[in-house]
mmCIF file of C-alpha atoms in Angstrom:
data_model
loop_
_atom_site.group_PDB
_atom_site.id
_atom_site.type_symbol
_atom_site.label_atom_id
_atom_site.label_comp_id
_atom_site.label_asym_id
_atom_site.label_seq_id
_atom_site.Cartn_x
_atom_site.Cartn_y
_atom_site.Cartn_z
ATOM 1 C CA MET W 1 -79.769 -68.587 35.403
ATOM 2 C CA ALA W 2 -83.412 -68.118 34.375
ATOM 3 C CA ALA W 3 -83.884 -65.172 36.726
ATOM 4 C CA ALA W 4 -81.111 -63.242 34.946
ATOM 5 C CA LEU W 5 -82.630 -63.561 31.468
ATOM 6 C CA PRO W 6 -85.048 -60.593 31.725
ATOM 7 C CA TYR W 7 -82.104 -58.187 31.938
ATOM 8 C CA THR W 8 -81.066 -58.853 28.326
ATOM 9 C CA TYR W 9 -84.541 -59.758 27.068
ATOM 10 C CA GLY W 10 -86.182 -56.607 28.434
ATOM 11 C CA THR W 11 -84.712 -54.362 25.738
ATOM 12 C CA PHE W 12 -86.288 -56.503 22.999
ATOM 13 C CA PHE W 13 -89.612 -56.419 24.865
ATOM 14 C CA HIS W 14 -89.675 -52.660 25.396
ATOM 15 C CA ASN W 15 -88.452 -51.902 21.872
ATOM 16 C CA THR W 16 -91.779 -53.261 20.590
ATOM 17 C CA GLY W 17 -93.494 -50.480 22.520
ATOM 18 C CA THR W 18 -94.820 -52.844 25.188
ATOM 19 C CA GLU W 19 -94.614 -52.257 28.939
ATOM 20 C CA TRP W 20 -94.285 -54.993 31.564
ATOM 21 C CA LEU W 21 -97.656 -54.015 33.045
ATOM 22 C CA ASP W 22 -100.729 -52.340 31.585
ATOM 23 C CA ASP W 23 -102.447 -49.302 33.090
ATOM 24 C CA SER W 24 -104.392 -51.500 35.503
ATOM 25 C CA GLY W 25 -101.235 -53.181 36.799
ATOM 26 C CA ALA W 26 -101.798 -56.482 34.978
ATOM 27 C CA PRO W 27 -98.967 -58.276 33.106
ATOM 28 C CA ASN W 28 -98.689 -57.514 29.391
ATOM 29 C CA PHE W 29 -97.454 -60.841 28.030
ATOM 30 C CA ASP W 30 -100.758 -61.306 26.224
ATOM 31 C CA GLU W 31 -99.790 -58.441 23.902
ATOM 32 C CA PRO W 32 -98.418 -59.060 20.357
ATOM 33 C CA GLY W 33 -95.167 -57.330 21.304
ATOM 34 C CA ALA W 34 -94.458 -59.998 23.905
ATOM 35 C CA VAL W 35 -94.740 -62.828 21.371
ATOM 36 C CA GLU W 36 -92.698 -60.890 18.811
ATOM 37 C CA SER W 37 -89.883 -60.117 21.251
ATOM 38 C CA ILE W 38 -89.778 -63.686 22.589
ATOM 39 C CA ASP W 39 -89.513 -65.009 19.030
ATOM 40 C CA THR W 40 -86.704 -62.599 18.110
ATOM 41 C CA TYR W 41 -84.712 -63.167 21.288
ATOM 42 C CA ALA W 42 -85.076 -66.962 21.262
ATOM 43 C CA THR W 43 -84.302 -67.281 17.552
ATOM 44 C CA LEU W 44 -81.078 -65.310 17.891
ATOM 45 C CA LEU W 45 -79.823 -67.558 20.683
ATOM 46 C CA ARG W 46 -81.110 -70.844 19.286
ATOM 47 C CA GLU W 47 -79.895 -70.314 15.723
ATOM 48 C CA TYR W 48 -76.792 -68.198 16.255
ATOM 49 C CA GLY W 49 -75.787 -68.441 19.904
ATOM 50 C CA PRO W 50 -72.997 -70.576 21.382
ATOM 51 C CA GLN W 51 -73.678 -74.063 22.668
ATOM 52 C CA GLY W 52 -75.172 -74.047 26.139
ATOM 53 C CA SER W 53 -76.070 -70.368 25.885
ATOM 54 C CA ILE W 54 -79.131 -70.892 28.055
ATOM 55 C CA ASN W 55 -76.803 -71.632 30.983
ATOM 56 C CA ASN W 56 -74.349 -68.790 30.379
ATOM 57 C CA THR W 57 -74.023 -65.814 32.689
ATOM 58 C CA TYR W 58 -72.490 -62.455 31.789
ATOM 59 C CA THR W 59 -69.048 -63.736 32.788
ATOM 60 C CA GLN W 60 -69.164 -66.562 30.230
ATOM 61 C CA ASN W 61 -70.556 -64.215 27.577
ATOM 62 C CA SER W 62 -67.802 -61.662 28.154
ATOM 63 C CA ALA W 63 -65.137 -64.363 28.040
ATOM 64 C CA LEU W 64 -66.470 -65.808 24.771
ATOM 65 C CA PHE W 65 -66.572 -62.379 23.165
ATOM 66 C CA ALA W 66 -63.133 -61.354 24.435
ATOM 67 C CA GLN W 67 -61.689 -64.613 23.051
ATOM 68 C CA GLY W 68 -63.178 -63.975 19.620
ATOM 69 C CA ARG W 69 -65.579 -66.900 19.933
ATOM 70 C CA ALA W 70 -68.733 -64.778 19.643
ATOM 71 C CA ALA W 71 -69.381 -62.186 16.949
ATOM 72 C CA MET W 72 -71.783 -60.178 19.103
ATOM 73 C CA ALA W 73 -72.722 -60.054 22.769
ATOM 74 C CA ILE W 74 -75.303 -58.135 24.764
ATOM 75 C CA GLU W 75 -73.184 -56.669 27.514
ATOM 76 C CA SER W 76 -73.706 -54.554 30.578
ATOM 77 C CA SER W 77 -72.003 -51.203 30.081
ATOM 78 C CA ASN W 78 -69.729 -52.095 32.985
ATOM 79 C CA GLU W 79 -68.306 -55.030 31.006
ATOM 80 C CA TYR W 80 -66.597 -52.599 28.645
ATOM 81 C CA GLY W 81 -63.475 -52.642 30.786
ATOM 82 C CA VAL W 82 -63.333 -56.440 30.477
ATOM 83 C CA VAL W 83 -63.861 -56.907 26.742
ATOM 84 C CA ALA W 84 -61.885 -53.813 25.670
ATOM 85 C CA ASP W 85 -58.800 -54.435 27.812
ATOM 86 C CA PRO W 86 -56.015 -55.614 25.447
ATOM 87 C CA GLU W 87 -54.432 -57.580 28.283
ATOM 88 C CA ASN W 88 -57.524 -59.775 28.540
ATOM 89 C CA SER W 89 -59.160 -59.446 25.130
ATOM 90 C CA THR W 90 -58.119 -60.553 21.646
ATOM 91 C CA VAL W 91 -60.704 -58.374 19.894
ATOM 92 C CA THR W 92 -59.941 -54.886 21.218
ATOM 93 C CA ASP W 93 -58.711 -53.619 17.844
ATOM 94 C CA VAL W 94 -61.662 -54.954 15.845
ATOM 95 C CA MET W 95 -64.651 -54.559 18.174
ATOM 96 C CA GLY W 96 -67.339 -51.902 18.242
ATOM 97 C CA VAL W 97 -70.006 -50.776 20.696
ATOM 98 C CA PHE W 98 -73.568 -50.000 19.672
ATOM 99 C CA PRO W 99 -77.083 -50.198 21.132
ATOM 100 C CA ILE W 100 -79.483 -52.979 20.187
ATOM 101 C CA PRO W 101 -81.320 -51.760 17.048
ATOM 102 C CA PRO W 102 -84.624 -50.023 17.773
ATOM 103 C CA GLY W 103 -88.015 -51.602 17.179
ATOM 104 C CA GLU W 104 -91.418 -50.147 16.421
ATOM 105 C CA GLY W 105 -91.501 -48.704 19.926
ATOM 106 C CA GLY W 106 -88.094 -47.041 19.738
ATOM 107 C CA ASN W 107 -84.882 -47.963 21.533
ATOM 108 C CA HIS W 108 -85.123 -48.552 25.274
ATOM 109 C CA PRO W 109 -82.110 -50.369 26.766
ATOM 110 C CA THR W 110 -82.646 -51.841 30.206
ATOM 111 C CA VAL W 111 -81.044 -49.730 32.923
ATOM 112 C CA LEU W 112 -79.758 -51.856 35.777
ATOM 113 C CA GLN W 113 -79.216 -49.757 38.891
ATOM 114 C CA TRP W 114 -77.011 -50.400 41.890
ATOM 115 C CA GLY W 115 -77.314 -48.473 45.112
ATOM 116 C CA LEU W 116 -76.078 -48.127 48.665
ATOM 117 C CA SER W 117 -78.364 -48.308 51.663
ATOM 118 C CA MET W 118 -77.989 -48.259 55.409
ATOM 119 C CA SER W 119 -79.636 -50.716 57.760
ATOM 120 C CA ARG W 120 -81.933 -49.157 60.328
ATOM 121 C CA PHE W 121 -80.234 -51.463 62.818
ATOM 122 C CA SER W 122 -76.721 -50.214 62.061
ATOM 123 C CA GLU W 123 -74.685 -49.417 65.168
ATOM 124 C CA ASN W 124 -72.411 -47.104 63.170
ATOM 125 C CA LYS W 125 -74.812 -44.907 61.263
ATOM 126 C CA GLU W 126 -72.537 -41.872 61.210
ATOM 127 C CA ALA W 127 -69.616 -43.829 59.759
ATOM 128 C CA ALA W 128 -71.909 -45.569 57.280
ATOM 129 C CA TRP W 129 -73.295 -42.243 56.122
ATOM 130 C CA GLU W 130 -69.793 -40.828 55.677
ATOM 131 C CA PHE W 131 -68.846 -43.845 53.554
ATOM 132 C CA MET W 132 -71.974 -43.562 51.410
ATOM 133 C CA GLN W 133 -71.283 -39.886 50.719
ATOM 134 C CA TRP W 134 -67.661 -40.637 49.811
ATOM 135 C CA ALA W 135 -68.481 -43.641 47.610
ATOM 136 C CA THR W 136 -71.074 -41.702 45.598
ATOM 137 C CA SER W 137 -69.201 -38.384 45.473
ATOM 138 C CA PRO W 138 -68.550 -36.671 42.112
ATOM 139 C CA ASP W 139 -64.806 -37.324 42.369
ATOM 140 C CA MET W 140 -65.240 -41.028 43.067
ATOM 141 C CA MET W 141 -67.724 -41.347 40.199
ATOM 142 C CA VAL W 142 -65.142 -39.903 37.805
ATOM 143 C CA GLN W 143 -62.486 -42.317 39.048
ATOM 144 C CA LEU W 144 -64.842 -45.260 38.539
ATOM 145 C CA ALA W 145 -65.786 -44.039 35.062
ATOM 146 C CA LEU W 146 -62.112 -43.917 34.092
ATOM 147 C CA GLU W 147 -61.982 -47.638 34.918
ATOM 148 C CA GLY W 148 -65.008 -48.415 32.742
ATOM 149 C CA ILE W 149 -67.666 -48.319 35.473
ATOM 150 C CA VAL W 150 -70.629 -46.211 34.390
ATOM 151 C CA SER W 151 -71.362 -43.156 36.500
ATOM 152 C CA PRO W 152 -74.969 -42.171 37.234
ATOM 153 C CA ARG W 153 -73.890 -38.563 37.803
ATOM 154 C CA ALA W 154 -74.452 -36.092 34.959
ATOM 155 C CA SER W 155 -71.441 -34.103 36.170
ATOM 156 C CA THR W 156 -69.057 -36.931 35.246
ATOM 157 C CA SER W 157 -69.290 -36.370 31.494
ATOM 158 C CA SER W 158 -68.283 -32.711 31.875
ATOM 159 C CA ASP W 159 -65.219 -33.444 34.012
ATOM 160 C CA PRO W 160 -61.946 -32.754 32.114
ATOM 161 C CA ARG W 161 -60.431 -36.015 33.363
ATOM 162 C CA TYR W 162 -63.299 -37.921 31.785
ATOM 163 C CA ASP W 163 -63.212 -35.969 28.531
ATOM 164 C CA ASP W 164 -59.481 -36.600 28.154
ATOM 165 C CA GLN W 165 -59.907 -40.379 28.140
ATOM 166 C CA ILE W 166 -62.426 -40.391 25.260
ATOM 167 C CA ASP W 167 -59.509 -40.620 22.866
ATOM 168 C CA SER W 168 -60.555 -43.416 20.522
ATOM 169 C CA GLU W 169 -63.440 -44.322 18.231
ATOM 170 C CA LEU W 170 -64.272 -47.310 20.441
ATOM 171 C CA ARG W 171 -64.412 -45.241 23.599
ATOM 172 C CA GLN W 172 -66.599 -42.654 21.855
ATOM 173 C CA GLU W 173 -68.985 -45.401 20.730
ATOM 174 C CA TRP W 174 -69.244 -46.516 24.341
ATOM 175 C CA GLU W 175 -69.955 -42.945 25.441
ATOM 176 C CA ASP W 176 -72.637 -42.545 22.748
ATOM 177 C CA ALA W 177 -74.335 -45.757 23.889
ATOM 178 C CA LEU W 178 -74.335 -44.498 27.474
ATOM 179 C CA ALA W 179 -75.916 -41.240 26.350
ATOM 180 C CA LEU W 180 -78.765 -43.193 24.738
ATOM 181 C CA ILE W 181 -79.245 -45.265 27.881
ATOM 182 C CA LYS W 182 -79.474 -42.133 30.017
ATOM 183 C CA GLU W 183 -82.060 -40.584 27.690
ATOM 184 C CA GLU W 184 -84.168 -43.569 26.605
ATOM 185 C CA GLY W 185 -83.311 -46.413 28.987
ATOM 186 C CA HIS W 186 -86.010 -48.378 30.798
ATOM 187 C CA PRO W 187 -85.497 -48.603 34.578
ATOM 188 C CA GLU W 188 -87.385 -51.859 35.182
ATOM 189 C CA VAL W 189 -85.500 -55.143 34.745
ATOM 190 C CA ALA W 190 -88.757 -57.062 35.207
ATOM 191 C CA PRO W 191 -92.399 -56.364 36.087
ATOM 192 C CA PRO W 192 -92.566 -54.568 39.455
ATOM 193 C CA GLY W 193 -93.574 -56.799 42.337
ATOM 194 C CA ALA W 194 -92.410 -57.992 45.729
ATOM 195 C CA ARG W 195 -91.641 -61.524 44.502
ATOM 196 C CA GLN W 196 -88.933 -60.461 42.056
ATOM 197 C CA GLU W 197 -86.979 -63.710 41.999
ATOM 198 C CA GLU W 198 -90.076 -65.690 41.053
ATOM 199 C CA ILE W 199 -91.262 -63.079 38.561
ATOM 200 C CA ARG W 200 -87.938 -63.038 36.728
ATOM 201 C CA THR W 201 -87.638 -66.819 36.875
ATOM 202 C CA ALA W 202 -91.080 -67.238 35.292
ATOM 203 C CA ILE W 203 -90.006 -65.068 32.363
ATOM 204 C CA GLY W 204 -86.616 -66.746 32.055
ATOM 205 C CA GLU W 205 -87.956 -70.290 32.166
ATOM 206 C CA GLY W 206 -90.668 -69.565 29.611
ATOM 207 C CA ILE W 207 -88.283 -67.994 27.113
ATOM 208 C CA GLY W 208 -85.650 -70.627 27.859
ATOM 209 C CA ALA W 209 -88.143 -73.286 26.801
ATOM 210 C CA VAL W 210 -88.538 -71.514 23.454
ATOM 211 C CA ILE W 211 -84.770 -71.417 22.984
ATOM 212 C CA LEU W 212 -84.680 -75.167 23.613
ATOM 213 C CA GLY W 213 -87.556 -75.779 21.203
ATOM 214 C CA GLN W 214 -89.905 -77.001 23.920
ATOM 215 C CA LEU W 215 -92.486 -74.210 23.526
ATOM 216 C CA THR W 216 -93.562 -71.847 20.763
ATOM 217 C CA PRO W 217 -93.324 -68.102 21.440
ATOM 218 C CA GLU W 218 -97.117 -67.990 21.719
ATOM 219 C CA GLU W 219 -97.179 -70.832 24.246
ATOM 220 C CA ALA W 220 -94.396 -69.256 26.286
ATOM 221 C CA ALA W 221 -96.120 -65.865 26.353
ATOM 222 C CA SER W 222 -99.355 -67.489 27.543
ATOM 223 C CA GLN W 223 -97.529 -69.469 30.232
ATOM 224 C CA ILE W 224 -95.639 -66.408 31.463
ATOM 225 C CA GLN W 225 -98.824 -64.332 31.491
ATOM 226 C CA THR W 226 -100.632 -66.884 33.667
ATOM 227 C CA GLN W 227 -97.745 -67.194 36.118
ATOM 228 C CA LEU W 228 -97.202 -63.443 36.378
ATOM 229 C CA GLU W 229 -100.875 -62.740 36.978
ATOM 230 C CA ALA W 230 -100.635 -64.772 40.187
ATOM 231 C CA LEU W 231 -97.239 -63.400 41.227
ATOM 232 C CA VAL W 232 -97.914 -59.719 40.550
ATOM 233 C CA GLU W 233 -101.235 -59.825 42.409
ATOM 234 C CA GLU W 234 -99.419 -61.045 45.502
#
């Protein structure tokens, strides 16, 4: 679970105006913004989060919110279809969608990207390429967007089929949040580096210890900085 934490924490970090790495490529967890964002994030979960929140994944968070057992949840944009579906959610009529409030550095939601790739060892490269073109085509992107899956294509928002389904205040709020993400979103879930699993785990474990009351934000930032210095260099 620790390796997933940077996805939701990253927005708090970047909203302080801090980047994962400085201009020399060194980790930035020795900056005041790191301590501030750790404190804010950990306090929200420790003081106001559900029991066992440190072990929750996005599926548990979505379920808690949809059942009315959480007042707020940091969700992936693709979870909209889950929490806003009246067949699965008890809060559809009373919920809203909005970005995390900006900090001194602005508002920079984390942008999590998915992609398709082809193995160099594929024995069916032509068929694979045909599939990739179909799966990422403008028409398919519109169809996915109609089901609540965010499209990376700019053309989607100008398609009449897409415009027609923005027929409620809630759906418009979702669209406005997506527009902010496209303009101001940060594309790095964690500090760049080949050892991503370990890098993200170091951040998640350090902040998790603050949530549990085992470390102060300052201690966690120092611990993360030391661990990342070794991991990023490699």
